[in-house]
Coordinates of C-alpha atoms in Angstrom, one line a residue:
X800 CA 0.0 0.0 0.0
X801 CA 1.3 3.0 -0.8
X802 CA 1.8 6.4 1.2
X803 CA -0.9 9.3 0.4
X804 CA 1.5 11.6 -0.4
X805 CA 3.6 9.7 -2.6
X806 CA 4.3 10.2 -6.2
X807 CA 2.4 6.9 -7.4
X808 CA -0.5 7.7 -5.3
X809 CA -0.8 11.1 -7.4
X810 CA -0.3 8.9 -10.4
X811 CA -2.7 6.5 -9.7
X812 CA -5.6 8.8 -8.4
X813 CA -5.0 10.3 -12.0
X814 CA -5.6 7.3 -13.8
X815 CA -8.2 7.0 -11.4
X816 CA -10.0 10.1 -12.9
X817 CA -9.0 9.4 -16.6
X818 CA -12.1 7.1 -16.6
X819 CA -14.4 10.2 -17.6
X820 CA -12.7 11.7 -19.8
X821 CA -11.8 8.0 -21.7
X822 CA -15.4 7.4 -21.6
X823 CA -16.1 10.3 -23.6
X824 CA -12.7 10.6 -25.8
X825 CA -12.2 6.9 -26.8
X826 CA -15.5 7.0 -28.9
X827 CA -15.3 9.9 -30.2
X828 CA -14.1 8.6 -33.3
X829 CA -17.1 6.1 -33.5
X830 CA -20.1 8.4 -33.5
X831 CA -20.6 8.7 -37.1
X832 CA -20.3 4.8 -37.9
X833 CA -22.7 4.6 -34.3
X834 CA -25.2 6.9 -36.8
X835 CA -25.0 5.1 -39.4
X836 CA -25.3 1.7 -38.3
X837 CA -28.2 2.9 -36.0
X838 CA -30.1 4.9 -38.9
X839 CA -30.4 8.2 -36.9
X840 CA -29.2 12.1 -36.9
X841 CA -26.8 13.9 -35.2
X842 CA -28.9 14.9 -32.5
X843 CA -29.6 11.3 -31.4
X844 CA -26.2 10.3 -31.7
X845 CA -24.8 13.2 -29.8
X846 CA -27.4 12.3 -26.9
X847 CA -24.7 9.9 -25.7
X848 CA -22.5 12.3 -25.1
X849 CA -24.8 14.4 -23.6
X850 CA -26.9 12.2 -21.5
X851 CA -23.6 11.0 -20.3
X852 CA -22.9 14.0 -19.0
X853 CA -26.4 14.8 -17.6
X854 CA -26.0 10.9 -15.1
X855 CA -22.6 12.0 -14.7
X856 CA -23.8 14.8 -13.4
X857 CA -26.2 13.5 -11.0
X858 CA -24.4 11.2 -9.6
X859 CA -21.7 12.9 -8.1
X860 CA -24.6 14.5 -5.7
X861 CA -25.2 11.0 -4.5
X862 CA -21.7 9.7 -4.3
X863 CA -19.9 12.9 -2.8
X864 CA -22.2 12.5 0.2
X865 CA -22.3 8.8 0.3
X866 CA -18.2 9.3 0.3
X867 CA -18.0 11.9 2.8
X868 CA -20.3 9.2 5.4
X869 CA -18.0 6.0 4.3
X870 CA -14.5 7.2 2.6
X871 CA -13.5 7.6 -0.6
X872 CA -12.5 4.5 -1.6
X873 CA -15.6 2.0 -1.2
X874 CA -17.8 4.7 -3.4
X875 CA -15.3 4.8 -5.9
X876 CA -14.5 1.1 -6.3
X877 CA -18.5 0.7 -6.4
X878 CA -18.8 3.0 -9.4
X879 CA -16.0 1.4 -11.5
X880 CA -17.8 -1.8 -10.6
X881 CA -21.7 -0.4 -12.1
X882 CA -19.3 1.6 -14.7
X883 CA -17.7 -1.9 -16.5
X884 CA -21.0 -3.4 -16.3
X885 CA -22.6 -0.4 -18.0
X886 CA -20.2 -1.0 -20.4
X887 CA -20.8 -4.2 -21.6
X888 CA -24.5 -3.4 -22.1
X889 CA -23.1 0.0 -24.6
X890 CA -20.9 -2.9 -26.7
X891 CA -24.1 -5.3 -26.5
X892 CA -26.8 -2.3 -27.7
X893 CA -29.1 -3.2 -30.7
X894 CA -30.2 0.4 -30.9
X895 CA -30.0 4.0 -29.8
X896 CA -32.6 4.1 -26.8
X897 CA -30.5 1.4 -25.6
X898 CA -27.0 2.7 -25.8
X899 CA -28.3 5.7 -24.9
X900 CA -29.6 4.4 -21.7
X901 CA -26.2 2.4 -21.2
X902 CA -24.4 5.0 -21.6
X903 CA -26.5 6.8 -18.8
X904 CA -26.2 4.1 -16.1
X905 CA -22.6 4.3 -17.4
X906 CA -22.2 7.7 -16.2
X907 CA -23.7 7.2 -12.9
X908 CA -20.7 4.7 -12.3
X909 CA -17.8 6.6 -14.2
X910 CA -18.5 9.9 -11.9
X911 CA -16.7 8.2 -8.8
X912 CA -13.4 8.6 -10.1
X913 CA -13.7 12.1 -10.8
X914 CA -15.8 13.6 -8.0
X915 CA -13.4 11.7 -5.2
X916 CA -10.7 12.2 -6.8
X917 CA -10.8 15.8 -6.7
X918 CA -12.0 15.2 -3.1
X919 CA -8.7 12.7 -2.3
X920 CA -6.1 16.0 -2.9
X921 CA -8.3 18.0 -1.0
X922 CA -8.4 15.9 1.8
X923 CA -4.3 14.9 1.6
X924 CA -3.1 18.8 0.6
X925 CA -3.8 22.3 1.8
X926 CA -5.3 24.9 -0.8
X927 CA -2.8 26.0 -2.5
X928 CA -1.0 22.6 -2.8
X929 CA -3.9 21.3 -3.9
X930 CA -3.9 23.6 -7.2
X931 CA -0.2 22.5 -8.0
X932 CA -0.8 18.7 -7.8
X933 CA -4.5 19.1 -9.9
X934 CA -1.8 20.8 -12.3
X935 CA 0.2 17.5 -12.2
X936 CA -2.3 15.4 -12.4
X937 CA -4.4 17.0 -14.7
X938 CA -1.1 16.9 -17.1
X939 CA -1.3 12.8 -16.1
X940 CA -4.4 12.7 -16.8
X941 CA -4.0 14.4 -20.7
X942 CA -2.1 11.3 -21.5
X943 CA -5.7 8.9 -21.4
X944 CA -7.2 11.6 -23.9
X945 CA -4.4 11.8 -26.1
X946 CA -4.0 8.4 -27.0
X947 CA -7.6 7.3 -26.6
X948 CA -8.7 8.8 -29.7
X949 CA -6.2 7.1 -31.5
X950 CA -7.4 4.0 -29.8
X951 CA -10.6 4.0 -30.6
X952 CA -10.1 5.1 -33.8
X953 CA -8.2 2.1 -34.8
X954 CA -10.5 -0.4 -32.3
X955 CA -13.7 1.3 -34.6
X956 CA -12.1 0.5 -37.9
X957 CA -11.0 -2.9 -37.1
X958 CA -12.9 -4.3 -34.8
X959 CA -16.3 -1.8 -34.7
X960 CA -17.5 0.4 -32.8
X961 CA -18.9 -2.3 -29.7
X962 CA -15.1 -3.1 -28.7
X963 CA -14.4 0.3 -27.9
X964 CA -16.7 -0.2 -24.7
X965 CA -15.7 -3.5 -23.8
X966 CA -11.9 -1.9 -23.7
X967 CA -13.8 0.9 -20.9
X968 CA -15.0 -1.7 -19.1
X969 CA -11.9 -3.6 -19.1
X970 CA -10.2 -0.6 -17.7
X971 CA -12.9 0.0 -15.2
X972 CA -12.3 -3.4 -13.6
X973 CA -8.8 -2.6 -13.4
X974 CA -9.0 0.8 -11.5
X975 CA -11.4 -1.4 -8.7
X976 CA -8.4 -3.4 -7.8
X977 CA -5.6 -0.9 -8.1
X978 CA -8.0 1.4 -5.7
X979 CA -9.0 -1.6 -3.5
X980 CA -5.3 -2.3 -3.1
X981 CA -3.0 0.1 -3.9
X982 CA -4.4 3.9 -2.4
X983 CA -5.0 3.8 1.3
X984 CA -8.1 5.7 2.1
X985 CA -7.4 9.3 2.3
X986 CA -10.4 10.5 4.2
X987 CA -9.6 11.6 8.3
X988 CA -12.1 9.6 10.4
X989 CA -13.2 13.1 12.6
X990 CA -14.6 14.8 9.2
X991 CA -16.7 11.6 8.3
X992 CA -20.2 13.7 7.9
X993 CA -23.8 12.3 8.6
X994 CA -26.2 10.5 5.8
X995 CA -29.8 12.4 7.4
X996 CA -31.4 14.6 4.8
X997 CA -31.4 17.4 6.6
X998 CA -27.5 17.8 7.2
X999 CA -26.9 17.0 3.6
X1000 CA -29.2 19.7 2.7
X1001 CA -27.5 22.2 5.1
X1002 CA -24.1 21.0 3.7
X1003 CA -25.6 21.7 -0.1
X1004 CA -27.2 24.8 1.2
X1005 CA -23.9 26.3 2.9
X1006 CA -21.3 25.3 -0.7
X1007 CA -24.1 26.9 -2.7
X1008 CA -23.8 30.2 -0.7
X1009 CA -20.2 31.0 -0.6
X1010 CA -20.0 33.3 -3.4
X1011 CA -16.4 32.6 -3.9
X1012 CA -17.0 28.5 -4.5
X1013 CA -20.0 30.2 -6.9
X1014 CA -17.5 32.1 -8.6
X1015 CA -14.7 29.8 -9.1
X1016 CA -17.7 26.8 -10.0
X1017 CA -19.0 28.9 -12.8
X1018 CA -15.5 29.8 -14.2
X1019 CA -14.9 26.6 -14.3
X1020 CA -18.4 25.0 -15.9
X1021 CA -18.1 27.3 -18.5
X1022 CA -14.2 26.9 -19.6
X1023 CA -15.4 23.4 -19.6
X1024 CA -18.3 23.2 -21.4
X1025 CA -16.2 25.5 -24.4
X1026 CA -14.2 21.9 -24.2
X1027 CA -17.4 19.6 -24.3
X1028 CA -18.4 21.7 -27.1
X1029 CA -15.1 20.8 -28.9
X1030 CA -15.5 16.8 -28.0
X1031 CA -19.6 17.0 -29.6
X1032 CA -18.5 18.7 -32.5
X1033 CA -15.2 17.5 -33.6
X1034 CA -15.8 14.0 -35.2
X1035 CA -19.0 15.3 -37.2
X1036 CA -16.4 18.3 -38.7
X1037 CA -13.4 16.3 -39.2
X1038 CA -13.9 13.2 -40.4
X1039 CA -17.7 13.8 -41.8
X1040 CA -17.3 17.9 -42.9
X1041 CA -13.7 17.9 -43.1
X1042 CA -12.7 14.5 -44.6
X1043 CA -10.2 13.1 -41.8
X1044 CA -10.3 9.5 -42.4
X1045 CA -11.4 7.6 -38.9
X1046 CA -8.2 6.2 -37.7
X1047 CA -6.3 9.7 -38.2
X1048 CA -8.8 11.3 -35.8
X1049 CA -7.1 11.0 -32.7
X1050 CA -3.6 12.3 -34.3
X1051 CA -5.6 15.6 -34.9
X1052 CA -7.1 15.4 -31.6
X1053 CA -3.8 14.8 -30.1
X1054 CA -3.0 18.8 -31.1
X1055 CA -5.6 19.4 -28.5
X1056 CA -4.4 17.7 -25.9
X1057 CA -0.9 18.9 -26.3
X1058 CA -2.4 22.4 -25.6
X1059 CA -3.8 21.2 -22.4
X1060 CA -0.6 19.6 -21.5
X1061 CA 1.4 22.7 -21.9
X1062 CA -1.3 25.0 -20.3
X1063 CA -1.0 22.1 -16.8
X1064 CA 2.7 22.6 -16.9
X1065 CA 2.6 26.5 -17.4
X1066 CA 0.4 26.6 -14.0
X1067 CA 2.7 24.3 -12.5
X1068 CA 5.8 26.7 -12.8
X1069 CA 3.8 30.0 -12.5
X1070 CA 2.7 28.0 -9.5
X1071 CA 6.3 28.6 -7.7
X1072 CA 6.0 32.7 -7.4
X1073 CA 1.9 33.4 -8.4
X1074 CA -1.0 32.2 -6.3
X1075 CA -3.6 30.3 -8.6
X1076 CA -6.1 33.7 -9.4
X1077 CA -3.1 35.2 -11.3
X1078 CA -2.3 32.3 -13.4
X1079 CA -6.4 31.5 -13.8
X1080 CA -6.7 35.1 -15.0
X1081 CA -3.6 34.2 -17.8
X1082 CA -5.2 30.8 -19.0
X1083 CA -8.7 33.0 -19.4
X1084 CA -6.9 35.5 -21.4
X1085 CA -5.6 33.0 -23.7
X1086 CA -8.5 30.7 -23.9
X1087 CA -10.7 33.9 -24.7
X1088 CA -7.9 34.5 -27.7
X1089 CA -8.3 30.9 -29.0
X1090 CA -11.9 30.6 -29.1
X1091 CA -12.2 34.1 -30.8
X1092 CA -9.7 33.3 -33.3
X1093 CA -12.0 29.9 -34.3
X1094 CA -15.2 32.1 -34.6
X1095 CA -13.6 34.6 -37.0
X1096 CA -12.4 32.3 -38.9
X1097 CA -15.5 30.2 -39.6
X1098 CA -17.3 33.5 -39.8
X1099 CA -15.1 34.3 -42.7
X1100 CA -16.2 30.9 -44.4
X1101 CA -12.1 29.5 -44.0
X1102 CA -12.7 25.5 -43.5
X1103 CA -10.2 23.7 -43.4
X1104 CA -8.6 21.2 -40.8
X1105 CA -5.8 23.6 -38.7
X1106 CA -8.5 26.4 -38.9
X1107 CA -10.1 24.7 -36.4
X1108 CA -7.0 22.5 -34.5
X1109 CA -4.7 25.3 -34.2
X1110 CA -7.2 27.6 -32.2
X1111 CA -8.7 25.1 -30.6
X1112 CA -5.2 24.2 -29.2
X1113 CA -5.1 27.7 -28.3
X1114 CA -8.1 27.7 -26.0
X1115 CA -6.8 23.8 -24.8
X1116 CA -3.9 25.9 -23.4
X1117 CA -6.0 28.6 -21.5
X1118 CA -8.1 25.2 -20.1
X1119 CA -5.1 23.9 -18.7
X1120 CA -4.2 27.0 -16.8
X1121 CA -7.7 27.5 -15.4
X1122 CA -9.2 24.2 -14.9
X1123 CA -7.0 22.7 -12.1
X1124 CA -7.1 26.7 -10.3
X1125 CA -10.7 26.6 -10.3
X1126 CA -11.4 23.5 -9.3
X1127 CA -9.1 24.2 -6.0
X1128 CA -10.3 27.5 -5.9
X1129 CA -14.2 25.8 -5.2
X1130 CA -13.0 23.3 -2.7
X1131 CA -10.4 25.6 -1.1
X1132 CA -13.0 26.6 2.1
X1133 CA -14.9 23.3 2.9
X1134 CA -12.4 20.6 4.1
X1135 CA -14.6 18.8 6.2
X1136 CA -17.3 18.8 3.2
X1137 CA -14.8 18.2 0.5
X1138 CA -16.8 15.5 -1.4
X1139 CA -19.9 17.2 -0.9
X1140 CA -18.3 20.7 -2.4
X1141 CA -16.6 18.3 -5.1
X1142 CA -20.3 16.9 -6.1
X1143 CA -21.8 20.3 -6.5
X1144 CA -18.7 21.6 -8.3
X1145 CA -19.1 18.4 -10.5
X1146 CA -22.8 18.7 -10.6
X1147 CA -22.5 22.1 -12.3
X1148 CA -20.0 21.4 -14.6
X1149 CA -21.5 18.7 -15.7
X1150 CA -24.6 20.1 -16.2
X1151 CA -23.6 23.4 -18.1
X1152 CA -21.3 21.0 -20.5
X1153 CA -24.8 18.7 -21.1
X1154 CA -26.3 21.9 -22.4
X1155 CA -23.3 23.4 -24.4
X1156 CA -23.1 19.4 -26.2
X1157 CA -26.6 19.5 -26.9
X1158 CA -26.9 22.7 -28.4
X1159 CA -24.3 21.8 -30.7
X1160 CA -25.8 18.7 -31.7
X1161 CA -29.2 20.8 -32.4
X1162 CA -27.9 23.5 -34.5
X1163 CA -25.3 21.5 -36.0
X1164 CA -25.1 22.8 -40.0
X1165 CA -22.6 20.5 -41.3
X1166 CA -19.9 22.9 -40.9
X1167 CA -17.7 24.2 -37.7
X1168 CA -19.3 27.4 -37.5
X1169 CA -21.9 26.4 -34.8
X1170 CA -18.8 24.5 -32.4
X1171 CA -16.7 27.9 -33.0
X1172 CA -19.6 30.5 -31.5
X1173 CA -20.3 28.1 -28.7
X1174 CA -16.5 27.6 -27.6
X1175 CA -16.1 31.6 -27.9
X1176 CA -19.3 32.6 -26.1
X1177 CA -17.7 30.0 -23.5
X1178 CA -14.9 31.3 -23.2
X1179 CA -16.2 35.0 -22.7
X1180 CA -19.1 33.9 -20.1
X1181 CA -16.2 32.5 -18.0
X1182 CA -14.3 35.6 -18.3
X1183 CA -17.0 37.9 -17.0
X1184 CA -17.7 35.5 -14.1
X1185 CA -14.1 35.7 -13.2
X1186 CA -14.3 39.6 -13.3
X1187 CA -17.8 39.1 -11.6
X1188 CA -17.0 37.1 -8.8
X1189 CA -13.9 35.4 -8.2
X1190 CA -11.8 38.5 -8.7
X1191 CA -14.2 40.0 -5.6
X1192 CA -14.3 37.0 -3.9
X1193 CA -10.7 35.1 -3.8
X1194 CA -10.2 31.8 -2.1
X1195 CA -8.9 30.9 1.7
X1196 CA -5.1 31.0 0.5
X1197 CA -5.8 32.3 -3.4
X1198 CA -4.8 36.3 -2.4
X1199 CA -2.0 38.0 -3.8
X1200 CA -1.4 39.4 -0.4
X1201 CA -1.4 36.1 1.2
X1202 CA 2.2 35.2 -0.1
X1203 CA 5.1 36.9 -0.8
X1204 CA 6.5 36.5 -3.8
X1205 CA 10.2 34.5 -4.9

């Protein structure tokens, strides 16, 4: 067993979280053979995605108070448990309403890993610790969507579409062990909280007003629903608008994820002399530029592949600055509620990203103008919510007074 503040454990709590972002990234590549096979539209088809997100969504209310009563780990092995099963019904589906719904109970499973994951640093760091190792592991974690396109790509276009999901739930089942028997349980016995209604509704009801978990929650949602709105669009304008043949998909996306690589390691260094409001301030500024730059230019009717890599790689960069900021910035004043607070931060995220993925999916007009405007209005809503609220209300620990600098 190893210690909680070892390397491994970092590493292992980020493969760990992987698990959602692999359930949505390794498929990617599959939707429009998924459309075809089934006979249906883009809207249907996208409804994986977002229904996903919608289960995912609401079960991290369920499992961030269930964790908080019983410890991290049980709730999370439990989830990868219902999340492989989930998965062999996706590979076994005979029709949309039934991968759909899959791919629902799916979600309520794969939102474990995240949710307590984000809830395990909080628990093992201090705030502003915290926001450095989310910066590692959130560069960890870019490996699983870097390579899973690619994956699934080539699983589609050799061995369809249905193995994809049986790989998921092959991975699933190996994240129960290496939880069961490789991370001790990070949770302190004295901040174990009680399962009666009422105290989880006073726990809700205290996160929800703290304007600065609000703020930072929001910020966050938004930034990533500008992301979901890449991962709903992108395989309908590459490979069906654009061309890209199937297998090359995930070389494409891989641009992407190099952006968000290099944004994780930029916080990471700014991390040694700025506290994490100056460096999510920089990653906005920069994801606000990238997702500009793809509206203007499917605005000015250029289509082509890099128009829409290259500026999406842009805004991938500004993601990786702000995500792992906000999402220490939201837990930073509730350690004794952390997997509560880490529910509703999921919850929200979740939720905003269901309706970015949908709405591209509805206006979808066969070219990568409607994923552009919804990545830039995105990016600018989370902007003014940073200028809103978290710029008025920092973090415990986020102030520029609060350290001196190097």
């Amino acid at each position: 067993m190893l210690t909680l503040t070892s390397v491994w454990t970092t590493i292992l709590l980020a493969a760990a979280v992987a698990l959602g972002p692999l359930a949505t990234d390794m498929y990617l590549p599959a939707l429009p053979q998924i459309g075809s096979d089934f006979g249906t539209g883009t809207d249907q088809v996208q409804l994986t995605l977002s229904l996903y997100m919608v289960g995912f969504a609401i079960a991290q209310l369920i499992c961030g108070p269930l964790a908080d009563r019983f410890g991290r780990k049980p709730i999370m092995i439990g989830g990868f448990v219902l999340f492989a099963i989930a998965s062999i019904g996706c590979a076994l589906a005979s029709n949309i309403e039934t991968l759909i719904l899959c791919r629902f109970l799916q979600a309520l499973g794969g939102s474990a890993g995240p949710v307590l994951g984000r809830a395990a640093i909080r628990d093992i760091y201090t705030p502003r610790e915290a926001a450095k190792i989310l910066a590692i592991l959130a560069s960890i974690m870019a490996l699983a969507p870097a390579v899973a396109p690619t994956i699934g790509g080539l699983l589609t276009a050799s061995l369809g579409w249905s193995s994809v999901f049986l790989a998921l739930g092959g991975y699933a089942l190996v994240m129960a062990v290496v939880v069961a028997f490789g991370i001790p349980e990070p949770m302190r016995p004295e901040h174990r909280q009680s399962l009666k209604i009422g105290s989880l509704l006073r726990n809700y009801r205290t996160i929800a007003k703290d304007i600065s978990f609000v703020g930072y929650t929001l910020t966050n949602a938004l930034i990533f629903s500008g992301l979901f709105a890449f991962l709903s669009g992108s395989s309908f304008v590459l490979i069906d608008f654009l061309g890209v043949p199937t297998e090359q998909f995930g070389l494409y996306f891989a641009c992407m994820v190099a952006g968000y690589i290099v944004g994780n390691l930029t916080a990471v260094r700014l991390g040694r002399r700025l506290v994490p409001d100056q460096i999510l301030v920089r990653g906005l500024i920069i994801a606000v530029a990238g997702g500009s730059l793809m509206a203007v230019l499917a605005l000015s009717e250029v289509f082509n592949v890099w128009a829409v890599i290259l500026p999406q790689a842009l805004f991938m960069i500004g993601t990786g600055m702000v995500l792992p900021q906000t999402m220490a910035g939201a837990l930073a004043n509730f350690p004794t509620m952390a997997g509560s607070a880490s529910a509703l931060f999921g919850f929200t995220q979740m939720a905003v990203a269901a309706v970015a993925g949908m709405l591209v999916g509805h206006l979808h007009d066969g070219t990568s103008l409607v994923m552009a405007l919804i990545i830039a209005a995105c990016a600018a809503l989370a902007m003014a919510c940073y200028l809103l609220l978290v710029q008025r209300y920092p973090a415990k620990g986020f102030e520029p007074q609060s350290i001196t600098s190097n």
